[in-house]
Coordinates of C-alpha atoms in Angstrom, one line a residue:
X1 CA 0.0 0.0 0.0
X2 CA 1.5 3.5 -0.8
X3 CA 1.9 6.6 1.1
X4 CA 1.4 10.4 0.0
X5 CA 5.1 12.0 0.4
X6 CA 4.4 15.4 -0.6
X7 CA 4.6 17.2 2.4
X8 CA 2.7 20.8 1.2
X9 CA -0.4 18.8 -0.4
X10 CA -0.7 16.8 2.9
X11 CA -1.1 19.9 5.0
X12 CA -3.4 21.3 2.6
X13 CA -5.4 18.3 2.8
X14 CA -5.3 17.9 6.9
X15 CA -6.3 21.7 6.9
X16 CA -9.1 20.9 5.0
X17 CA -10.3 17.9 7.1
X18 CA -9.7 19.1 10.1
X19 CA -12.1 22.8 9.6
X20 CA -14.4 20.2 8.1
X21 CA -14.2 18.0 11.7
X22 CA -14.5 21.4 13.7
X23 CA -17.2 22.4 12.3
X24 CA -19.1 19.1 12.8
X25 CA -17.9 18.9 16.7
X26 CA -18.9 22.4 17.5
X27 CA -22.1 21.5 15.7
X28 CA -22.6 18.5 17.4
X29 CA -21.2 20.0 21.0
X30 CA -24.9 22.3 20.8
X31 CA -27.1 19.5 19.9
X32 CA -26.1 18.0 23.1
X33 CA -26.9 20.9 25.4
X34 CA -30.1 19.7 24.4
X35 CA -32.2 22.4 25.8
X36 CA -30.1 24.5 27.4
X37 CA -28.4 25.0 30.8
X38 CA -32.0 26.4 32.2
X39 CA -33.7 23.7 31.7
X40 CA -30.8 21.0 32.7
X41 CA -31.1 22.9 36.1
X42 CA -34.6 22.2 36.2
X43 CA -34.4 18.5 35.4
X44 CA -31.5 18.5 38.3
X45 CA -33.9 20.7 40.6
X46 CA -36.7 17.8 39.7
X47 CA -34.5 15.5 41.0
X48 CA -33.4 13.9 37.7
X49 CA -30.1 13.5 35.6
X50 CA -30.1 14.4 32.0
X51 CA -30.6 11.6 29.2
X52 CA -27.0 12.2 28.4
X53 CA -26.4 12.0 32.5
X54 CA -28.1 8.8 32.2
X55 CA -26.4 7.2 29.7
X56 CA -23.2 7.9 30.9
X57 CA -23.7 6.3 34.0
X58 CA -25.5 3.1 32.3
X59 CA -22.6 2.3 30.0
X60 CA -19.4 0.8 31.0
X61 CA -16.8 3.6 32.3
X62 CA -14.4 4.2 29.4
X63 CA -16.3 2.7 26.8
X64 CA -17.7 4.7 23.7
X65 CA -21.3 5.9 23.2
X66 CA -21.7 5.7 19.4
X67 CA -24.3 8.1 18.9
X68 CA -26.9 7.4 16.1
X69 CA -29.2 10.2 14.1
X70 CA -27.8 12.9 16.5
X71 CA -28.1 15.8 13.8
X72 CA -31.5 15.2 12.9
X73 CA -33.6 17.9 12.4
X74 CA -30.8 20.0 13.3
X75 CA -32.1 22.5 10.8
X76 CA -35.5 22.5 11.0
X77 CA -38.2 23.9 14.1
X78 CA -35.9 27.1 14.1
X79 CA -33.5 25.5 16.1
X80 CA -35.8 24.1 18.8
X81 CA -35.7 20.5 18.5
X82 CA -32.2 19.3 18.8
X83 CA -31.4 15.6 18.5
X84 CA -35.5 15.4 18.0
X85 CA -35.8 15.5 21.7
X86 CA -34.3 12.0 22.1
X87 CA -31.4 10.3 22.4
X88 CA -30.5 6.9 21.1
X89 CA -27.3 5.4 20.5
X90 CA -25.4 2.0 20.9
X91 CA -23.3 1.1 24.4
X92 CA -21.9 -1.4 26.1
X93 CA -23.4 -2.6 29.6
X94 CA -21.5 -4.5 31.7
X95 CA -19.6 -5.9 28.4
X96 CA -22.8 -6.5 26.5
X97 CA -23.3 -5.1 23.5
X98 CA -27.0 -2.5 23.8
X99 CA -29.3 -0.2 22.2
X100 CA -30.4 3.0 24.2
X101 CA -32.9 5.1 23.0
X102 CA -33.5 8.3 26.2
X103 CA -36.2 10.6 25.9
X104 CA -34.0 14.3 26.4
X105 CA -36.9 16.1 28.6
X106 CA -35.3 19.3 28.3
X107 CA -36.3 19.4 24.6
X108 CA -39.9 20.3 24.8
X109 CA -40.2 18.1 28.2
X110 CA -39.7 14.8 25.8
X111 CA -42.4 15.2 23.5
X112 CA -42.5 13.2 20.8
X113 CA -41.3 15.3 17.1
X114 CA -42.6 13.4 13.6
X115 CA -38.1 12.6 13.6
X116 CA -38.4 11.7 17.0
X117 CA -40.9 8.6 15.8
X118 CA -38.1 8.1 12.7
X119 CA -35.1 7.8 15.3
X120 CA -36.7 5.5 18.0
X121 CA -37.9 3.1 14.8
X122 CA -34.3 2.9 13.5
X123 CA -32.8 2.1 16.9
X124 CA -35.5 -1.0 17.0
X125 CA -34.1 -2.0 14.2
X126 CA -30.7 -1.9 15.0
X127 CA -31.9 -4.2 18.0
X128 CA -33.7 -6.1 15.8
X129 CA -31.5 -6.9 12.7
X130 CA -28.2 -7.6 15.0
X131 CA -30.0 -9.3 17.7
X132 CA -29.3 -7.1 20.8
X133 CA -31.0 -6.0 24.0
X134 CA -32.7 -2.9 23.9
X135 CA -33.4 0.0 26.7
X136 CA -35.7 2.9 27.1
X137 CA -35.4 5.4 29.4
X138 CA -38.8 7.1 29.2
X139 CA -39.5 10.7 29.8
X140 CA -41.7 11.9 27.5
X141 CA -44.5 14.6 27.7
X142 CA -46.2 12.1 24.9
X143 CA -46.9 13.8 21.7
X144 CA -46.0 17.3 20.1
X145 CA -50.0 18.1 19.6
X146 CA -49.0 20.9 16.8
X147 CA -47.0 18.1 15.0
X148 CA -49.6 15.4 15.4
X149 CA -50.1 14.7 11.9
X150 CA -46.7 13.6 11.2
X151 CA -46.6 11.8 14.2
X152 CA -49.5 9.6 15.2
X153 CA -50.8 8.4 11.3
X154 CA -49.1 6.4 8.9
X155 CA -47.2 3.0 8.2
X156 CA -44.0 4.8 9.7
X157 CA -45.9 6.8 12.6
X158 CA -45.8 5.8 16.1
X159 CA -47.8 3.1 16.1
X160 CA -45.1 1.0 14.6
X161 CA -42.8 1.5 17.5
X162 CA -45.3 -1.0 19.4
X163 CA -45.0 -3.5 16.5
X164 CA -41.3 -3.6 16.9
X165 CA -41.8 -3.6 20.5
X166 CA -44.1 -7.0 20.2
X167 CA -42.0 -8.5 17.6
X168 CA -39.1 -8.5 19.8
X169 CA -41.3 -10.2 22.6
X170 CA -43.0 -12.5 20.7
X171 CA -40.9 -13.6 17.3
X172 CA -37.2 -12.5 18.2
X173 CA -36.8 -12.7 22.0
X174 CA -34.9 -10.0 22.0
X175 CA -34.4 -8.2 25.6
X176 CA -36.4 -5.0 26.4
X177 CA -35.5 -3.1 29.6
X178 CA -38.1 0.1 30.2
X179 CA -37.0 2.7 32.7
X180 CA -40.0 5.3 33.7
X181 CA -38.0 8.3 34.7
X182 CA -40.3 10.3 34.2
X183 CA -43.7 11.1 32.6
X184 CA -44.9 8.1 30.2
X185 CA -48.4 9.2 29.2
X186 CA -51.0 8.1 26.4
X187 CA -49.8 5.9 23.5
X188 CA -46.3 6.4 25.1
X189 CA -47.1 3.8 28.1
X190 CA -47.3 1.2 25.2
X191 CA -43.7 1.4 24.7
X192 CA -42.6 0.1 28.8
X193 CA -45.9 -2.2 29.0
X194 CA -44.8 -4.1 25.6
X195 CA -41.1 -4.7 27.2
X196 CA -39.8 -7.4 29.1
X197 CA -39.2 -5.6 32.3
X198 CA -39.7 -2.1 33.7
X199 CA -38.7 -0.2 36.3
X200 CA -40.2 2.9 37.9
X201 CA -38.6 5.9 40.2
X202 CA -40.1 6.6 43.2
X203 CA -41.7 10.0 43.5
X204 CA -40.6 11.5 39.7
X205 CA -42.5 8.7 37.5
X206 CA -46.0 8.5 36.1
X207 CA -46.8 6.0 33.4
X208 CA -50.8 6.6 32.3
X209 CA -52.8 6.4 29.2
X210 CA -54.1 10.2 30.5
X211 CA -52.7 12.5 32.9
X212 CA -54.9 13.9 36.1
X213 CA -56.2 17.1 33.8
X214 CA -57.2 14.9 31.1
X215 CA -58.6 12.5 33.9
X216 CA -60.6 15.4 35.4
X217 CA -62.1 16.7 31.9
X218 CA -62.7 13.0 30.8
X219 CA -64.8 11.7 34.4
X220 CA -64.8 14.5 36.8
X221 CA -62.9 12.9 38.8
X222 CA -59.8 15.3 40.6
X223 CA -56.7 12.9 41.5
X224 CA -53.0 13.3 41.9
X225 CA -50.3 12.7 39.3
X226 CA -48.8 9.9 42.3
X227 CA -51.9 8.4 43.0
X228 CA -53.0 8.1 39.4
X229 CA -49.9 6.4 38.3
X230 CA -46.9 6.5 40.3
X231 CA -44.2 4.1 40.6
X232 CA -46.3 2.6 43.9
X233 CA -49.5 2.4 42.5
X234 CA -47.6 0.6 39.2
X235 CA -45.9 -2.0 41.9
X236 CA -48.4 -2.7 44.4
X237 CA -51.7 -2.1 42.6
X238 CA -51.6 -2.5 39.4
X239 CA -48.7 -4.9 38.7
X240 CA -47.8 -3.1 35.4
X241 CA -44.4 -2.4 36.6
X242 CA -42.1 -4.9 38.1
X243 CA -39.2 -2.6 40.0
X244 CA -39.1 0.3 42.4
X245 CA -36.1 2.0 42.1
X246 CA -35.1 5.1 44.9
X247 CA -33.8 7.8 42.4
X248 CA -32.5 7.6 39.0
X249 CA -29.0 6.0 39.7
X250 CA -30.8 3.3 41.6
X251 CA -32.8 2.6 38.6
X252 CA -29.9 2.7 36.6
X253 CA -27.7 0.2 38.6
X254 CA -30.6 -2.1 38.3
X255 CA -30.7 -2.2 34.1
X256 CA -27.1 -2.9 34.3
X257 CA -27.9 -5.9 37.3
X258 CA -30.5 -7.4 34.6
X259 CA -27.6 -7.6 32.1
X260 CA -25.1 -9.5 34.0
X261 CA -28.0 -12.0 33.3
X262 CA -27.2 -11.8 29.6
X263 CA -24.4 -14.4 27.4
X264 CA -21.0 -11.9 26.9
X265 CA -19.6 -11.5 23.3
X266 CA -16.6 -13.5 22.5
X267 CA -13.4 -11.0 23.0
X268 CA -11.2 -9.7 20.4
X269 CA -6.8 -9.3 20.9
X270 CA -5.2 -5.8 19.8
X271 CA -4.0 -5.8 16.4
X272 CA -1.4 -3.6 14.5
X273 CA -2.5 -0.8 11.7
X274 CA -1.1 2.0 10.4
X275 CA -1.7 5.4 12.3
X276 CA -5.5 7.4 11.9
X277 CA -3.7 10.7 12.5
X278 CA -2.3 10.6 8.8
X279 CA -6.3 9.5 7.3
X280 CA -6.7 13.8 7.7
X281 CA -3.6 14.2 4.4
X282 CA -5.8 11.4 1.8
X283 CA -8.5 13.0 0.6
X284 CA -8.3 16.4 -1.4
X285 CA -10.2 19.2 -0.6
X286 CA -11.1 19.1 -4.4
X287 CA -14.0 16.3 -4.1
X288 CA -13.2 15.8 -7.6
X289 CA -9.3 15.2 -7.6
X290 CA -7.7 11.7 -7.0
X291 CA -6.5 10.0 -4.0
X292 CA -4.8 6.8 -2.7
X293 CA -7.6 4.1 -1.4
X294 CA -5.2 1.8 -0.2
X295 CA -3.8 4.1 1.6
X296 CA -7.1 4.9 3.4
X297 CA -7.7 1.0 4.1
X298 CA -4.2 1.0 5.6
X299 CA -5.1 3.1 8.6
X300 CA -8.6 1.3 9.4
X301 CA -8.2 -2.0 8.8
X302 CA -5.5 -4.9 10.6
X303 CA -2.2 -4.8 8.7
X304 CA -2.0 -8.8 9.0
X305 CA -3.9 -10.4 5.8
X306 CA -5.0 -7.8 3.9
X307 CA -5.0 -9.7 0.1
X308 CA -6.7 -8.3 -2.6
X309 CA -8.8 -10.0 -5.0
X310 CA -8.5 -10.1 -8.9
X311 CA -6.2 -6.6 -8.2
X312 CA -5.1 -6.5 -12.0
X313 CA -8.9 -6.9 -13.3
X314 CA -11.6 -3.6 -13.1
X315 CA -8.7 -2.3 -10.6
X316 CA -11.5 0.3 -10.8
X317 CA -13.0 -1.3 -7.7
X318 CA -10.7 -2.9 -5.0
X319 CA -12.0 -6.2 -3.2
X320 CA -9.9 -7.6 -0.4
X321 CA -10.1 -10.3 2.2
X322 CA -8.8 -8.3 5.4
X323 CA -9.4 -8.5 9.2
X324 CA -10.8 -5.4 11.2
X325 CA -9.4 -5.9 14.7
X326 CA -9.2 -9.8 14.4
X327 CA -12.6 -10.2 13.2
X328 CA -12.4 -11.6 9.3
X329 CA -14.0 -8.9 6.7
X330 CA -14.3 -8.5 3.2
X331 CA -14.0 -4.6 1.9
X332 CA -15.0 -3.3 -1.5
X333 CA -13.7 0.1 -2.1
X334 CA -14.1 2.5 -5.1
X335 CA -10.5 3.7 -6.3
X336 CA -10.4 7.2 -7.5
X337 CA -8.6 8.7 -10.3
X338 CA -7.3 7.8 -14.0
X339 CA -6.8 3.8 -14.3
X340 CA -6.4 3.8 -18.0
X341 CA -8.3 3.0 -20.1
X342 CA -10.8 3.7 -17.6
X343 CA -11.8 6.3 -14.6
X344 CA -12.2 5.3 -10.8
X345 CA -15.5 6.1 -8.8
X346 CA -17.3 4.8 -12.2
X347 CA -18.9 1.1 -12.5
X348 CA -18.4 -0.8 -15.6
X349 CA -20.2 -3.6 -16.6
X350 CA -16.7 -5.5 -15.6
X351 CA -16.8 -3.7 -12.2
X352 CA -20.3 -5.1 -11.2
X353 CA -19.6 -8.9 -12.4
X354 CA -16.4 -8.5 -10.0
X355 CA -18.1 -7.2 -7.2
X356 CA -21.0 -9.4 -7.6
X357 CA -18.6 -12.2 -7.4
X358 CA -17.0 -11.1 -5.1
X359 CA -20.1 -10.6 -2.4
X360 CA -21.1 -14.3 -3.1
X361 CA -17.7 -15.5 -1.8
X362 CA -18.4 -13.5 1.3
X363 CA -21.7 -14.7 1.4
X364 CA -20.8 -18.7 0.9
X365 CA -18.1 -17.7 3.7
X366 CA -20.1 -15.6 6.1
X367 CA -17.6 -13.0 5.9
X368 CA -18.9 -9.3 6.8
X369 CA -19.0 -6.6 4.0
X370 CA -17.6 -3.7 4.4
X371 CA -18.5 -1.0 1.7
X372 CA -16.3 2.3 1.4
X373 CA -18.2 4.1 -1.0
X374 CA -16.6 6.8 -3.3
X375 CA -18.6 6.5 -6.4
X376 CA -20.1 8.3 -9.1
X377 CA -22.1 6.3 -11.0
X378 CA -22.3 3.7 -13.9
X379 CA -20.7 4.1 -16.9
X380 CA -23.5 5.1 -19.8
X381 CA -22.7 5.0 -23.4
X382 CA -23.1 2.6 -26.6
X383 CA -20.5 0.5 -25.3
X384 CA -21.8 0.2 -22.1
X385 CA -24.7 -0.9 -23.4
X386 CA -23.4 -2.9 -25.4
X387 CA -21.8 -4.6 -23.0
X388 CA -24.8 -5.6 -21.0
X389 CA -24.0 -3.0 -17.8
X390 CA -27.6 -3.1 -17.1
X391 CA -27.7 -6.8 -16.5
X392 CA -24.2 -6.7 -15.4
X393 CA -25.5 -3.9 -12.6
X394 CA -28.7 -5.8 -11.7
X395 CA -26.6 -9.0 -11.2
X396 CA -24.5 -6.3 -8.8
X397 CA -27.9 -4.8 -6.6
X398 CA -29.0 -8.3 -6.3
X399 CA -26.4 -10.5 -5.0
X400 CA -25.7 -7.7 -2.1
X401 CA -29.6 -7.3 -1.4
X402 CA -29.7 -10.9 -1.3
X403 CA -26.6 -11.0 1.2
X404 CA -27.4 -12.6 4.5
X405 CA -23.6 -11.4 6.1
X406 CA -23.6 -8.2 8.0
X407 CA -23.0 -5.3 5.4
X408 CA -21.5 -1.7 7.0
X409 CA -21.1 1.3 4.9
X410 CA -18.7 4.5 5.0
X411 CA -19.5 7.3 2.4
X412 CA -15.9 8.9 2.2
X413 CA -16.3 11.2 -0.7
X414 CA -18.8 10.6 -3.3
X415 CA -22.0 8.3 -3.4
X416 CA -24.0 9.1 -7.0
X417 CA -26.7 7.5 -8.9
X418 CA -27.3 4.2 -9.2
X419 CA -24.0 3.7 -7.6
X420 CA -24.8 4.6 -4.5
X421 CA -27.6 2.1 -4.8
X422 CA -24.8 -1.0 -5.6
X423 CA -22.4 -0.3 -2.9
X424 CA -25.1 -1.0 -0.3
X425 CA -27.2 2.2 -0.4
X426 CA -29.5 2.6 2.5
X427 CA -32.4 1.7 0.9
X428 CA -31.0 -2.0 1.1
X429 CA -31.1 -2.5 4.7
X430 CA -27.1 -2.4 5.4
X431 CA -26.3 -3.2 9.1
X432 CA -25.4 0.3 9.7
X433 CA -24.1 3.4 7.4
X434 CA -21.8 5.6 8.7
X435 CA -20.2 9.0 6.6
X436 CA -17.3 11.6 6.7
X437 CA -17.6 14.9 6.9
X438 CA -16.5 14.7 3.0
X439 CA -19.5 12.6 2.0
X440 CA -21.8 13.7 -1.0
X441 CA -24.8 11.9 -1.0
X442 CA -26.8 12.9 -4.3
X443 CA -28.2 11.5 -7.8
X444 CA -25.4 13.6 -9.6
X445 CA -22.9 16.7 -9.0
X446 CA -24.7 20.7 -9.3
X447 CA -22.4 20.9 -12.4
X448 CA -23.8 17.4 -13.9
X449 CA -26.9 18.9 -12.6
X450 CA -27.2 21.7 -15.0
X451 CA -26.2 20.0 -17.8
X452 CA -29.2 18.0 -17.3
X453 CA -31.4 20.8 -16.6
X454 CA -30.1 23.8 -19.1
X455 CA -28.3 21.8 -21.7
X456 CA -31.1 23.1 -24.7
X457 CA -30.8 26.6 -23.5
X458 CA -27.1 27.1 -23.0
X459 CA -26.8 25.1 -26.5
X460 CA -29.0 27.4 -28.4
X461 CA -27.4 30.2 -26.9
X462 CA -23.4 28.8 -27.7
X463 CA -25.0 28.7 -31.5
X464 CA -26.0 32.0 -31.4
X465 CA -22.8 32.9 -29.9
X466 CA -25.6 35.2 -27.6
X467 CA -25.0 35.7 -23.6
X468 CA -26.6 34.0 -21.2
X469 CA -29.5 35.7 -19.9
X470 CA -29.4 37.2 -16.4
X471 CA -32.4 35.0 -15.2
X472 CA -31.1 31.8 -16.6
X473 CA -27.8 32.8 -14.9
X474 CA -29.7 33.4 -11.8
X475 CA -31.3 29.9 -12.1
X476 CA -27.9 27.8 -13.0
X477 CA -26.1 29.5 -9.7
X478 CA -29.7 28.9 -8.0
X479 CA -29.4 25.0 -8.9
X480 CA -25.7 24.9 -8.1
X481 CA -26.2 26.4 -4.9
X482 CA -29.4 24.1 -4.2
X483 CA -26.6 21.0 -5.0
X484 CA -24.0 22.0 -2.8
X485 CA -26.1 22.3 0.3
X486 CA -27.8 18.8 -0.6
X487 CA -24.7 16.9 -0.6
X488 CA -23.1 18.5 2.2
X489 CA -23.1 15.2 4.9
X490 CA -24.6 17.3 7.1
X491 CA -27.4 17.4 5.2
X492 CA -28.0 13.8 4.7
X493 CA -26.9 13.3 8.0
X494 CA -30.5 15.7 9.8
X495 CA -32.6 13.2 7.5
X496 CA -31.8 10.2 8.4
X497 CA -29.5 9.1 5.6
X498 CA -27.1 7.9 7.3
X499 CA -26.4 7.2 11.1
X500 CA -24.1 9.1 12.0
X501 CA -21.5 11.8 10.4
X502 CA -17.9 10.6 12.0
X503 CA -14.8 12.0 12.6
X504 CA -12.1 10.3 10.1
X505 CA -9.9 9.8 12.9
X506 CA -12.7 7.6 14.9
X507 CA -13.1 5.3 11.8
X508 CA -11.3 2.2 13.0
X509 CA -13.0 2.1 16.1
X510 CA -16.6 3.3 15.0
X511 CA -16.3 0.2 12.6
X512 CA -15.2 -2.2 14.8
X513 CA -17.8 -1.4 17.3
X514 CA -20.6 -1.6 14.7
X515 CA -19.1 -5.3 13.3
X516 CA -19.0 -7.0 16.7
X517 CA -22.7 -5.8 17.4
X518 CA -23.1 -7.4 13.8
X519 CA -21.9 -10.4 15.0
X520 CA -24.1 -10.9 17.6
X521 CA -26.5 -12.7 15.3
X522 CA -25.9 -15.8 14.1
X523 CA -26.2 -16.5 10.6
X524 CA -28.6 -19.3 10.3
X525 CA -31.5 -16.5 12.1
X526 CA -33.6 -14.8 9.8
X527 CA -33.3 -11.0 9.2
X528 CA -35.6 -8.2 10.1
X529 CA -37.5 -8.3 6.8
X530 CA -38.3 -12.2 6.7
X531 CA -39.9 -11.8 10.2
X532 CA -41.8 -9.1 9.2

């Protein structure tokens, strides 16, 4: 694998990265003030911790908090839902593997936004598709009543949080763990009634299907929040809850007691690879100039056993058997640059047979997939065509939809067309999908863009050897404009288009977490979709 030895086009590069990275971490270091200090001081007054409070003190010390869907809706409600008023994210409790999804109740006391509903369905499925316990820690005011309509209707509304919730009791025994913390009111109360287990906090929970001003309108009858549906009356009474816990940390220590109850993942030795520092000098800040793959791959993945396969043929694409921190992987990568005759980041019809052959090793193996995605397309052209590309893609889309293996994706630069669909888009159900700062998720470029758009018009007018019109000027720079702040990752990343938006740096370790909660289902169990 080579290295970059030109010492001015590396710093240009890091500089580049690295005001990228900043911007994303001070982005990201406001989302998680949630609502503010004021209202963190009233959630302390109220004698509660944070959701971020929470989790910390749920997961293992030391151990990372990989944060999924954290910017989105970042850039919609003016600003005033950060992180959709929830938190939800993947941990490690007592050594076990875990989803956590935590209402933030300084964000509009918890209510539910219509992302809130799209976050809490995606960390189900996490649970769901790798097989791993899952844990709520409720406190929600219920539903954002001015937002209803995106929130209560629909296939995707909230409703189908309590189908998850019962497939995962029923069909996939997978572990639920509800924590009350707080108020759980309506619908909501589904949510902890439909898991396995749930604990309630003395004094500071309420779990009921109306609260006492809804209970007064409703019967007349005047009651108090505590003796409506507090923690005791849940224990004692009712027998809808099955733990009391003191305060929060109480409830807390109990979650992590229940999972000492649960089988630990096999451990994984240290293994050597080349430094992350340097992954800041690879890519350009010039989306469009070339850059060294391998030596990307060089700084994530294990530096024993790394083979390419078929390297001399469609060296377009790079396929490689390789380990990521011990654990066996197979990694399909889109080179950049001029491989003549042909151009990196494109599929040919010779690209897609590889690749398709390729992922059926893997599959036959049960080897993980591991996509790095940096591409711009197919090729298109009478020879293309000619060549069969649109069999030769299909053949491609199908084998890795059909893929039982983990797949995991990392958009490092481009991810275009219908070849953003082939290396494992998100509309195929990978494992996870992760993106740098650099990713551009989009059908084409702004430039390719108005091409498509203007070509007629600017052609008449290069005849005509005319100008171009102020107003069609206005509208190219309009649609260029429009492109550029589509395929920012930021953008993708505040609609749910990928999980999470990750410092380059953190790549290694962000993947290697993600694969060894991959690996907690075994092969021969069916996926998400068949059970559904």
């Amino acid at each position: 694998m080579t290295q970059s030895t030109n010492p001015a086009t590396d710093q240009a590069r890091i500089s580049h990265m690295r005001h990228l990275v900043e911007n994303l971490q001070n982005l990201e270091a406001h989302l998680r003030e949630g609502g503010g200090l004021q209202r963190i001081e009233k959630q302390h007054r109220a004698g509660k911790l944070t959701a971020r409070e929470r989790i910390a003190l749920l997961i293992d010390t030391g151990t990372r908090f990989l944060e999924i869907g954290l910017l989105i809706a970042y850039d919609k409600y003016d600003g005033q839902a950060p992180g959709a008023g929830v938190v939800t994210g993947l941990g490690k409790i007592e050594g076990r593997p875990a989803v956590i999804v935590a209402n933030d109740a300084t964000v509009k006391a918890g209510a539910w936004w219509p992302e809130t509903i799209t976050k809490i369905l995606r960390a189900q499925e996490i649970a769901m598709r790798n097989r791993i316990a899952i844990v709520y820690l409720v406190d929600s005011a219920g539903v954002n009543l001015p937002y209803q309509d995106g929130i209560f209707p629909g296939q995707y509304g909230a409703g189908r949080i309590f189908y998850y919730n019962s497939l995962m009791r029923r069909k996939l025994h997978i572990p639920q763990i509800a924590a009350v913390m707080g108020p759980c009111i309506a619908g909501g109360a589904y949510l902890p009634a439909l898991s396995d287990y749930i604990v309630m906090v003395e004094n500071t929970s309420f779990m009921g299907l109306g609260g006492p001003n809804l209970v007064k309108g409703a019967t007349g009858q005047s009651i108090d929040q505590e003796s409506l549906g507090g923690a005791r009356l849940h224990n004692a009474v009712s027998g809808v809850a099955h733990y009391v816990a003191k305060n929060d940390k109480d409830c807390l220590d109990m979650i992590r007691t229940r999972f000492r109850q649960l089988p630990l993942p096999p451990a994984s030795g240290p293994h050597t690879h080349r430094a992350a520092d340097d992954l800041y000098a690879i890519l350009p800040a010039d989306h469009r100039l070339p850059y060294n793959m391998e030596d990307l791959l060089a700084r994530i993945f294990d530096a024993e056993d790394f083979t390419e396969f078929q390297a001399e043929y469609a060296p377009e694409i790079l396929c490689a058997s390789a380990r990521l921190d011990g654990h066996p992987v197979a990694v399909i990568a889109n080179r950049r640059g001029f491989l003549k005759p042909r151009i990196g980041g494109i599929i040919y019809t010779e690209t897609a047979r590889k690749v398709a052959y390729f992922v059926e090793l893997a599959e036959r193996q049960g080897v993980p997939i591991i996509y790095l995605q940096d591409v711009s397309g197919f090729m298109v052209g009478q020879q293309a065509e000619s060549e069969g590309i649109i069999r030769a893609g299909a053949e491609m889309v199908e084998t890795m939809s059909c893929a039982s293996v983990p797949r995991i994706v990392l958009t490092v630069n481009h991810a275009s067309g219908a070849g953003y669909y082939a290396m494992a888009g998100q509309g195929f159900d990978p494992n996870f999908t992760f993106s740098w700062p650099t990713a551009r998720i989009g059908v084409m470029e702004g430039d390719s863009a108005v091409q498509a758009m203007f070509s007629v018009e600017l052609e008449k007018l290069k005849k005509a050897r005319g100008p171009i019109p102020s107003e069609l000027q206005e509208s190219i720079d309009q649609t260029k404009a429009d492109y550029e702040r589509w395929l920012d990752a930021k953008y993708a990343a505040a609609r749910g288009h990928c999980d999470a938006v990750i410092d380059p740096k953190e790549t290694r370790e962000i993947l290697t977490f993600a694969l060894e909660v991959t690996l907690n289902r075994p092969r021969a169990t069916p996926l998400v979709l068949e059970t559904l």
